[in-house]
CSV table of C-alpha atoms and ligand atoms in Angstrom, one decimal:
chain,number,residue,atom,x,y,z
A,143,MET,CA,156.6,-62.8,-54.1
A,144,MET,CA,153.8,-64.5,-56.0
A,145,ARG,CA,156.5,-65.5,-58.5
A,146,TYR,CA,158.5,-67.1,-55.8
A,147,LEU,CA,155.6,-69.0,-54.4
A,148,SER,CA,154.3,-70.3,-57.7
A,149,LEU,CA,157.9,-71.3,-58.5
A,150,ALA,CA,158.0,-73.2,-55.3
A,151,LEU,CA,154.6,-74.9,-56.1
A,152,LEU,CA,155.8,-75.7,-59.6
A,153,ALA,CA,159.1,-77.1,-58.3
A,154,SER,CA,157.3,-79.2,-55.8
A,155,LEU,CA,154.9,-80.7,-58.5
A,156,ILE,CA,158.1,-82.0,-60.0
A,157,ALA,CA,157.7,-83.6,-56.7
A,158,ALA,CA,159.2,-84.9,-53.6
A,159,VAL,CA,157.8,-88.3,-52.9
A,160,VAL,CA,159.4,-89.4,-49.8
A,161,GLY,CA,158.0,-92.7,-49.8
A,162,SER,CA,155.5,-94.6,-51.9
A,163,GLY,CA,153.9,-98.0,-52.0
A,164,SER,CA,156.0,-99.1,-54.9
A,165,SER,CA,159.4,-98.3,-53.4
A,166,ARG,CA,158.5,-99.2,-49.8
A,167,SER,CA,160.0,-102.4,-48.9
A,168,THR,CA,158.8,-103.0,-45.4
A,169,ASN,CA,155.9,-103.2,-43.1
A,170,ILE,CA,152.6,-102.6,-44.8
A,171,THR,CA,150.7,-103.0,-41.6
A,172,MET,CA,152.6,-100.4,-39.7
A,173,THR,CA,151.0,-97.3,-41.3
A,174,LYS,CA,147.6,-96.3,-42.4
A,175,TYR,CA,149.2,-94.4,-45.3
A,176,ASN,CA,150.2,-95.6,-48.7
A,177,ALA,CA,152.6,-92.9,-49.4
A,178,LEU,CA,154.0,-89.6,-48.2
A,179,PHE,CA,154.2,-86.6,-50.5
A,180,GLY,CA,156.1,-83.5,-49.5
A,181,PHE,CA,155.7,-80.1,-51.1
A,182,GLY,CA,157.7,-77.2,-49.7
A,183,ASP,CA,160.7,-74.9,-49.5
A,184,SER,CA,164.2,-75.4,-48.2
A,185,MET,CA,162.7,-76.7,-44.9
A,186,THR,CA,161.3,-79.7,-46.7
A,187,GLU,CA,164.0,-80.1,-49.3
A,188,THR,CA,165.2,-83.7,-49.5
A,189,GLY,CA,167.2,-83.5,-52.6
A,190,ASN,CA,165.0,-82.5,-55.6
A,191,ILE,CA,166.5,-79.1,-56.0
A,192,CYS,CA,169.8,-80.8,-56.8
A,193,LEU,CA,168.5,-83.3,-59.3
A,194,GLY,CA,168.0,-80.9,-62.1
A,195,SER,CA,171.1,-78.8,-61.5
A,196,ASN,CA,174.3,-78.7,-63.4
A,197,SER,CA,177.6,-78.5,-61.6
A,198,THR,CA,177.8,-74.8,-61.5
A,199,GLU,CA,174.4,-74.5,-60.0
A,200,LEU,CA,175.1,-77.4,-57.6
A,201,ASP,CA,178.2,-75.6,-56.4
A,202,ALA,CA,176.2,-72.5,-55.7
A,203,LEU,CA,173.8,-74.5,-53.4
A,204,THR,CA,175.5,-74.3,-50.0
A,205,CYS,CA,173.6,-77.4,-48.9
A,206,THR,CA,175.8,-79.4,-51.3
A,207,HIS,CA,178.9,-78.5,-49.3
A,208,PRO,CA,180.1,-79.9,-46.0
A,209,PRO,CA,179.4,-79.8,-43.1
A,210,TYR,CA,175.8,-80.2,-44.3
A,211,GLY,CA,174.6,-83.8,-43.8
A,212,MET,CA,177.4,-84.6,-41.4
A,213,THR,CA,175.3,-86.0,-38.6
A,214,TYR,CA,173.1,-88.5,-40.3
A,215,PHE,CA,174.2,-89.0,-43.9
A,216,GLY,CA,177.9,-88.5,-43.4
A,217,LYS,CA,178.0,-86.1,-46.4
A,218,PRO,CA,175.9,-83.4,-47.9
A,219,SER,CA,172.5,-84.8,-49.0
A,220,CYS,CA,171.0,-81.7,-50.5
A,221,ARG,CA,169.1,-81.1,-47.3
A,222,TRP,CA,169.5,-77.8,-45.4
A,223,CYS,CA,170.4,-79.5,-42.2
A,224,ASN,CA,173.2,-81.6,-40.5
A,225,GLY,CA,170.9,-84.6,-40.9
A,226,ARG,CA,167.3,-85.3,-41.4
A,227,VAL,CA,164.5,-82.7,-41.9
A,228,VAL,CA,161.0,-82.9,-40.3
A,229,ILE,CA,159.6,-84.8,-43.3
A,230,ASP,CA,162.4,-87.4,-43.0
A,231,PHE,CA,161.4,-88.1,-39.4
A,232,THR,CA,157.7,-88.3,-40.4
A,233,ALA,CA,158.6,-90.7,-43.2
A,234,GLN,CA,160.5,-92.9,-40.8
A,235,ALA,CA,157.8,-92.9,-38.2
A,236,LEU,CA,155.3,-93.9,-40.8
A,237,GLY,CA,157.5,-96.8,-42.0
A,238,PHE,CA,158.7,-95.3,-45.3
A,239,PRO,CA,162.2,-95.2,-46.4
A,240,LEU,CA,163.9,-91.8,-46.8
A,241,LEU,CA,164.1,-90.4,-50.4
A,242,PRO,CA,167.2,-92.0,-51.9
A,243,PRO,CA,170.1,-89.7,-52.2
A,244,LEU,CA,170.8,-88.3,-55.6
A,245,LYS,CA,170.8,-90.9,-58.2
A,246,SER,CA,171.0,-91.1,-62.0
A,247,GLN,CA,167.5,-92.2,-62.3
A,248,GLY,CA,166.3,-88.9,-61.0
A,249,LYS,CA,164.4,-88.1,-64.2
A,250,ASP,CA,162.5,-91.4,-64.1
A,251,PHE,CA,161.7,-90.7,-60.5
A,252,ARG,CA,160.2,-87.4,-61.3
A,253,ARG,CA,158.1,-88.9,-64.0
A,254,GLY,CA,156.8,-91.5,-61.7
A,255,ALA,CA,156.0,-88.8,-59.2
A,256,ASN,CA,154.0,-86.8,-61.8
A,257,MET,CA,152.1,-89.8,-62.9
A,258,ALA,CA,151.3,-90.6,-59.4
A,259,ILE,CA,149.6,-87.2,-59.2
A,260,THR,CA,147.9,-86.9,-62.6
A,261,GLY,CA,147.1,-90.6,-63.1
A,262,ASP,CA,143.8,-92.3,-62.3
A,263,CYS,CA,144.7,-93.4,-58.7
A,264,LYS,CA,142.3,-91.6,-56.4
A,265,GLU,CA,142.0,-94.6,-54.2
A,266,PHE,CA,145.8,-94.5,-53.7
A,267,LEU,CA,145.9,-90.8,-53.0
A,268,LYS,CA,143.0,-91.0,-50.6
A,269,LYS,CA,145.3,-93.1,-48.3
A,270,SER,CA,148.3,-91.0,-48.9
A,271,LEU,CA,149.7,-88.3,-46.6
A,272,PHE,CA,150.5,-84.9,-48.1
A,273,GLN,CA,152.7,-82.4,-46.4
A,274,PHE,CA,151.9,-79.1,-48.2
A,275,GLY,CA,154.4,-76.5,-47.0
A,276,GLY,CA,155.6,-74.7,-45.1
A,277,PHE,CA,155.3,-72.1,-47.7
A,278,GLY,CA,155.8,-68.4,-47.0
A,279,GLY,CA,159.2,-68.5,-45.4
A,280,ASN,CA,160.9,-67.7,-48.7
A,281,ASP,CA,158.4,-65.1,-49.6
A,282,TYR,CA,159.0,-63.2,-46.4
A,283,ASN,CA,162.8,-63.6,-46.8
A,284,VAL,CA,162.6,-62.1,-50.2
A,285,GLN,CA,160.5,-59.2,-49.1
A,286,LEU,CA,162.5,-58.4,-45.9
A,287,LEU,CA,166.0,-59.2,-47.1
A,288,GLU,CA,166.1,-58.6,-50.9
A,289,LEU,CA,163.4,-56.0,-51.3
A,290,ALA,CA,164.2,-54.4,-47.9
A,291,LEU,CA,160.4,-54.0,-47.1
A,292,THR,CA,159.3,-53.3,-43.5
A,293,VAL,CA,157.4,-55.8,-41.5
A,294,GLN,CA,154.3,-53.6,-42.0
A,295,GLN,CA,154.7,-53.8,-45.7
A,296,GLY,CA,155.3,-57.5,-45.5
A,297,MET,CA,152.0,-57.9,-43.7
A,298,LYS,CA,150.1,-56.4,-46.5
A,299,ASN,CA,151.3,-59.3,-48.7
A,300,THR,CA,150.3,-62.0,-46.3
A,301,PRO,CA,146.7,-62.4,-47.5
A,302,MET,CA,148.0,-63.0,-51.1
A,303,ILE,CA,150.5,-65.6,-49.8
A,304,ILE,CA,147.9,-67.4,-47.7
A,305,ASN,CA,145.5,-67.4,-50.6
A,306,ALA,CA,148.1,-69.0,-52.8
A,307,ILE,CA,148.5,-71.8,-50.2
A,308,VAL,CA,144.7,-72.2,-50.0
A,309,ILE,CA,144.5,-72.6,-53.7
A,310,GLY,CA,147.2,-75.2,-53.6
A,311,VAL,CA,145.5,-77.2,-50.9
A,312,GLU,CA,142.2,-77.1,-52.9
A,313,ARG,CA,144.0,-78.4,-56.0
A,314,LEU,CA,145.4,-81.2,-54.0
A,315,ILE,CA,141.9,-82.1,-52.8
A,316,ALA,CA,140.6,-81.8,-56.4
A,317,LEU,CA,143.3,-84.4,-57.4
A,318,GLY,CA,142.1,-86.8,-54.7
A,319,ALA,CA,144.2,-86.0,-51.6
A,320,ARG,CA,142.4,-86.5,-48.4
A,321,GLN,CA,145.1,-86.2,-45.6
A,322,ILE,CA,146.9,-83.0,-45.8
A,323,VAL,CA,149.3,-81.4,-43.3
A,324,VAL,CA,149.6,-77.6,-43.8
A,325,PRO,CA,152.6,-76.2,-41.8
A,326,GLY,CA,153.1,-72.6,-40.8
A,327,ILE,CA,156.5,-70.9,-40.6
A,328,LEU,CA,159.2,-70.5,-38.0
A,329,PRO,CA,159.4,-67.5,-35.7
A,330,THR,CA,161.5,-65.3,-38.0
A,331,GLY,CA,162.4,-62.9,-35.0
A,332,CYS,CA,164.2,-65.7,-33.3
A,333,LEU,CA,166.4,-66.8,-36.2
A,334,PRO,CA,170.1,-65.9,-36.2
A,335,LEU,CA,169.9,-64.7,-39.8
A,336,PHE,CA,167.3,-62.0,-39.0
A,337,LEU,CA,168.8,-61.2,-35.5
A,338,SER,CA,172.3,-60.7,-36.9
A,339,LEU,CA,170.9,-58.3,-39.5
A,340,PHE,CA,168.3,-56.4,-37.6
A,341,ALA,CA,168.8,-56.7,-33.9
A,342,SER,CA,171.0,-53.7,-33.3
A,343,SER,CA,171.4,-51.5,-30.3
A,344,SER,CA,169.0,-49.0,-31.8
A,345,ASN,CA,166.1,-51.3,-31.6
A,346,GLU,CA,166.8,-53.0,-28.3
A,347,ALA,CA,163.2,-52.3,-27.3
A,348,ASP,CA,162.1,-54.7,-30.0
A,349,LEU,CA,163.7,-57.7,-28.3
A,350,ASP,CA,161.5,-59.6,-26.0
A,351,GLN,CA,162.6,-61.1,-22.7
A,352,TYR,CA,164.2,-64.1,-24.5
A,353,GLY,CA,166.0,-62.2,-27.2
A,354,CYS,CA,163.7,-62.6,-30.1
A,355,MET,CA,162.5,-59.5,-32.2
A,356,ARG,CA,158.9,-58.8,-31.5
A,357,SER,CA,158.2,-57.1,-34.8
A,358,TYR,CA,159.4,-60.0,-36.9
A,359,ASN,CA,157.6,-62.5,-34.8
A,360,ARG,CA,154.4,-60.5,-35.2
A,361,LEU,CA,154.7,-60.9,-38.9
A,362,THR,CA,155.1,-64.6,-38.5
A,363,GLU,CA,152.2,-64.9,-36.1
A,364,TYR,CA,150.1,-62.9,-38.5
A,365,HIS,CA,150.9,-65.3,-41.2
A,366,ASN,CA,150.4,-68.4,-39.1
A,367,THR,CA,147.2,-67.2,-37.5
A,368,MET,CA,145.6,-66.4,-40.9
A,369,LEU,CA,146.8,-69.7,-42.2
A,370,GLN,CA,145.3,-71.6,-39.4
A,371,LYS,CA,142.0,-69.9,-39.8
A,372,GLN,CA,142.0,-70.8,-43.5
A,373,VAL,CA,142.8,-74.4,-42.7
A,374,GLU,CA,139.8,-74.5,-40.4
A,375,ILE,CA,137.6,-73.0,-43.2
A,376,LEU,CA,139.0,-75.5,-45.7
A,377,GLN,CA,138.3,-78.3,-43.2
A,378,ARG,CA,134.6,-77.3,-42.8
A,379,LYS,CA,134.3,-77.0,-46.6
A,380,HIS,CA,135.9,-80.4,-47.3
A,381,ARG,CA,134.4,-82.8,-44.8
A,382,SER,CA,135.7,-85.9,-46.5
A,383,ALA,CA,139.3,-84.6,-46.1
A,384,ARG,CA,141.4,-84.3,-43.0
A,385,ILE,CA,143.3,-81.1,-43.1
A,386,MET,CA,145.8,-80.5,-40.3
A,387,TYR,CA,147.6,-77.3,-39.4
A,388,ALA,CA,151.1,-78.0,-38.2
A,389,ASP,CA,152.9,-75.4,-36.1
A,390,TYR,CA,156.6,-74.7,-36.3
A,391,TYR,CA,156.3,-71.4,-34.3
A,392,GLN,CA,155.2,-72.4,-30.8
A,393,LEU,CA,157.5,-75.3,-30.6
A,394,TYR,CA,160.6,-73.4,-31.9
A,395,TYR,CA,159.8,-70.6,-29.6
A,396,GLN,CA,159.5,-73.0,-26.7
A,397,MET,CA,162.9,-74.3,-27.5
A,398,VAL,CA,164.3,-70.8,-27.4
A,399,GLN,CA,162.6,-70.1,-24.1
A,400,GLN,CA,163.7,-73.3,-22.4
A,401,PRO,CA,166.6,-74.7,-24.5
A,402,GLN,CA,167.8,-76.9,-21.6
A,403,LYS,CA,164.6,-78.8,-21.6
A,404,PHE,CA,165.5,-80.0,-25.1
A,405,GLY,CA,169.1,-80.5,-24.4
A,406,PHE,CA,170.1,-77.4,-26.2
A,407,SER,CA,172.3,-74.5,-25.4
A,408,ASN,CA,172.9,-71.1,-27.2
A,409,PRO,CA,169.6,-71.1,-29.0
A,410,PHE,CA,170.6,-68.0,-31.0
A,411,GLU,CA,173.9,-69.2,-32.2
A,412,ALA,CA,174.2,-70.9,-35.5
A,413,CYS,CA,176.0,-74.3,-35.1
A,414,CYS,CA,177.5,-73.9,-38.6
A,415,GLY,CA,178.3,-70.3,-39.5
A,416,ALA,CA,181.0,-67.6,-39.1
A,417,GLY,CA,181.8,-64.5,-37.2
A,418,GLY,CA,181.3,-65.8,-33.7
A,419,GLY,CA,179.5,-63.7,-31.1
A,420,LYS,CA,175.9,-64.3,-30.1
A,421,TYR,CA,174.6,-65.4,-33.4
A,422,ASN,CA,177.7,-66.7,-35.2
A,423,PHE,CA,176.0,-65.7,-38.5
A,424,ASP,CA,177.5,-63.9,-41.4
A,425,ILE,CA,175.4,-63.5,-44.4
A,426,THR,CA,178.5,-63.4,-46.7
A,427,LYS,CA,179.9,-66.5,-45.0
A,428,ARG,CA,177.0,-68.8,-44.6
A,429,CYS,CA,177.4,-72.5,-43.6
A,430,GLY,CA,179.0,-74.4,-46.5
A,431,MET,CA,180.7,-71.3,-48.0
A,432,PRO,CA,184.4,-70.6,-47.7
A,433,GLY,CA,185.0,-69.4,-44.2
A,434,ALA,CA,182.1,-71.5,-42.7
A,435,THR,CA,183.0,-75.1,-43.4
A,436,THR,CA,183.0,-76.4,-39.8
A,437,ALA,CA,180.2,-77.0,-37.4
A,438,CYS,CA,180.1,-76.5,-33.7
A,439,ARG,CA,181.4,-79.3,-31.5
A,440,ASP,CA,178.0,-81.0,-30.8
A,441,PRO,CA,175.2,-80.2,-33.3
A,442,SER,CA,172.8,-82.4,-31.3
A,443,ALA,CA,173.0,-79.8,-28.5
A,444,ARG,CA,171.9,-76.9,-30.8
A,445,LEU,CA,168.7,-75.6,-32.0
A,446,SER,CA,169.9,-73.6,-35.1
A,447,TRP,CA,171.9,-75.6,-37.6
A,448,ASP,CA,173.0,-72.9,-40.0
A,449,GLY,CA,171.2,-69.8,-38.6
A,450,ILE,CA,168.1,-70.2,-40.8
A,451,HIS,CA,167.3,-73.9,-40.6
A,452,PRO,CA,166.8,-75.9,-37.4
A,453,SER,CA,169.2,-78.7,-36.4
A,454,GLU,CA,168.5,-82.4,-36.9
A,455,ALA,CA,167.8,-82.6,-33.2
A,456,ALA,CA,165.2,-79.9,-33.3
A,457,ASN,CA,163.5,-81.3,-36.4
A,458,LYS,CA,163.0,-84.6,-34.5
A,459,PHE,CA,161.1,-82.7,-31.7
A,460,ILE,CA,159.1,-80.9,-34.4
A,461,SER,CA,158.2,-84.1,-36.1
A,462,ASP,CA,157.2,-85.8,-32.9
A,463,GLY,CA,155.0,-82.8,-32.0
A,464,TRP,CA,153.3,-83.0,-35.3
A,465,LEU,CA,152.8,-86.8,-35.3
A,466,HIS,CA,151.5,-87.1,-31.8
A,467,GLY,CA,150.5,-83.6,-30.9
A,468,PRO,CA,150.2,-81.0,-29.5
A,469,TYR,CA,151.8,-79.1,-32.3
A,470,CYS,CA,149.6,-80.3,-35.1
A,471,THR,CA,145.8,-79.8,-35.1
A,472,PRO,CA,144.7,-82.6,-35.3
A,473,PRO,CA,147.9,-84.7,-34.9
A,474,ILE,CA,149.1,-86.7,-37.9
A,475,LEU,CA,148.7,-90.0,-36.0
A,476,GLY,CA,145.8,-88.7,-33.9
B,241,NAG,C1,155.6,-104.1,-38.4
B,241,NAG,O1,154.9,-103.3,-37.7
B,241,NAG,C2,154.3,-103.9,-36.6
B,241,NAG,C3,153.4,-102.9,-35.9
B,241,NAG,O2,154.0,-101.7,-35.7
B,241,NAG,C4,155.4,-104.4,-35.7
B,241,NAG,O3,154.9,-105.0,-34.5
B,241,NAG,C5,156.3,-105.3,-36.4
B,241,NAG,O4,157.5,-105.6,-35.6
B,241,NAG,C6,156.9,-104.7,-37.7
B,241,NAG,N1,157.6,-105.5,-38.5
B,241,NAG,C7,158.7,-105.3,-39.2
B,241,NAG,C8,159.3,-106.4,-40.0
B,241,NAG,O5,159.3,-104.2,-39.0
B,242,NAG,C1,174.5,-74.2,-65.8
B,242,NAG,O1,173.2,-73.6,-66.0
B,242,NAG,C2,173.2,-72.2,-66.0
B,242,NAG,C3,171.9,-71.7,-66.2
B,242,NAG,O2,171.1,-72.0,-65.0
B,242,NAG,C4,174.1,-71.8,-67.3
B,242,NAG,O3,174.1,-70.4,-67.3
B,242,NAG,C5,175.4,-72.4,-67.1
B,242,NAG,O4,176.1,-72.1,-68.3
B,242,NAG,C6,175.3,-73.9,-66.9
B,242,NAG,N1,176.7,-74.4,-66.7
B,242,NAG,C7,177.1,-75.6,-67.1
B,242,NAG,C8,178.5,-75.9,-66.8
B,242,NAG,O5,176.5,-76.2,-68.0
């Protein structure tokens, strides 16, 4: 899984600049940040994965098929969501434009982003906001789904995954970053993907009172707790930086526990999926694949968009919780 993580880091160095001083057209006074840089996996994807792909590869990325993007962009935007992801909402709240949809100048864009990182611009980076992650979600997916490891076996690899994230944060600091948000991961045991595969009658005892799998959530908690501890250590070590731990877990779990409080129903049912039932998730007919080309009637009333990634509505709650607290320590705008 190191390979996956380092690939993710490499891919992200190709860079996801969501907004920068040069491309920002509006309101300089509105934000205390020059730019926003996002590094991450599919939760943070805003189009880069599609930039370097040929048509065959694009076709294989389910996020390039309807109904992805239906709610905000009106068409697939190479985001794993019906609309905006968390970093999009963060960008908008800080007064930055969203990353423009796929364009032919993709290569120039990437060069620009690389220059921004390697160039002599420490003053600029000092006032930029970095979101580093979430990383780890894919690493556990590979272990649990592709390698069929147990939760206990997965836990053995957690220190290595956390260590890779710490090294990444330290590299950013060495480059000049001073404001860094480090997100954890979602409660795996509450996701339709994992529930549909592993929540069978044989392990009913593993389900908690809300219907999430305890063992899988323990793995996520283990990862998140270790990450948060390391973020605290990094913060003590780098006093000129502000390193924020951002929590997906507690808020997502809260939305599972009290969906109506957030305007949601059926928190375990993928809005876009196939197979019906409690989870509406079929791994062979995932959202965007043949057989799963339509969404539920009202995606804004759902927590899970595709059984793996949260809906746009959920992402908005998460972004708010990170910007203003209490789901980011300290809050991004705190
Ligand atoms: C710029 O930001 C300030 C402070 O938030 C706000 O009062 C003003 O309306 C904004 N101006 C524009 C053009 O968006
Ligand atoms: C697309 O890229 C893959 C390698 O990732 C290659 O095998 C395939 O032939 C390419 N297809 C086209 C149409 O260029």
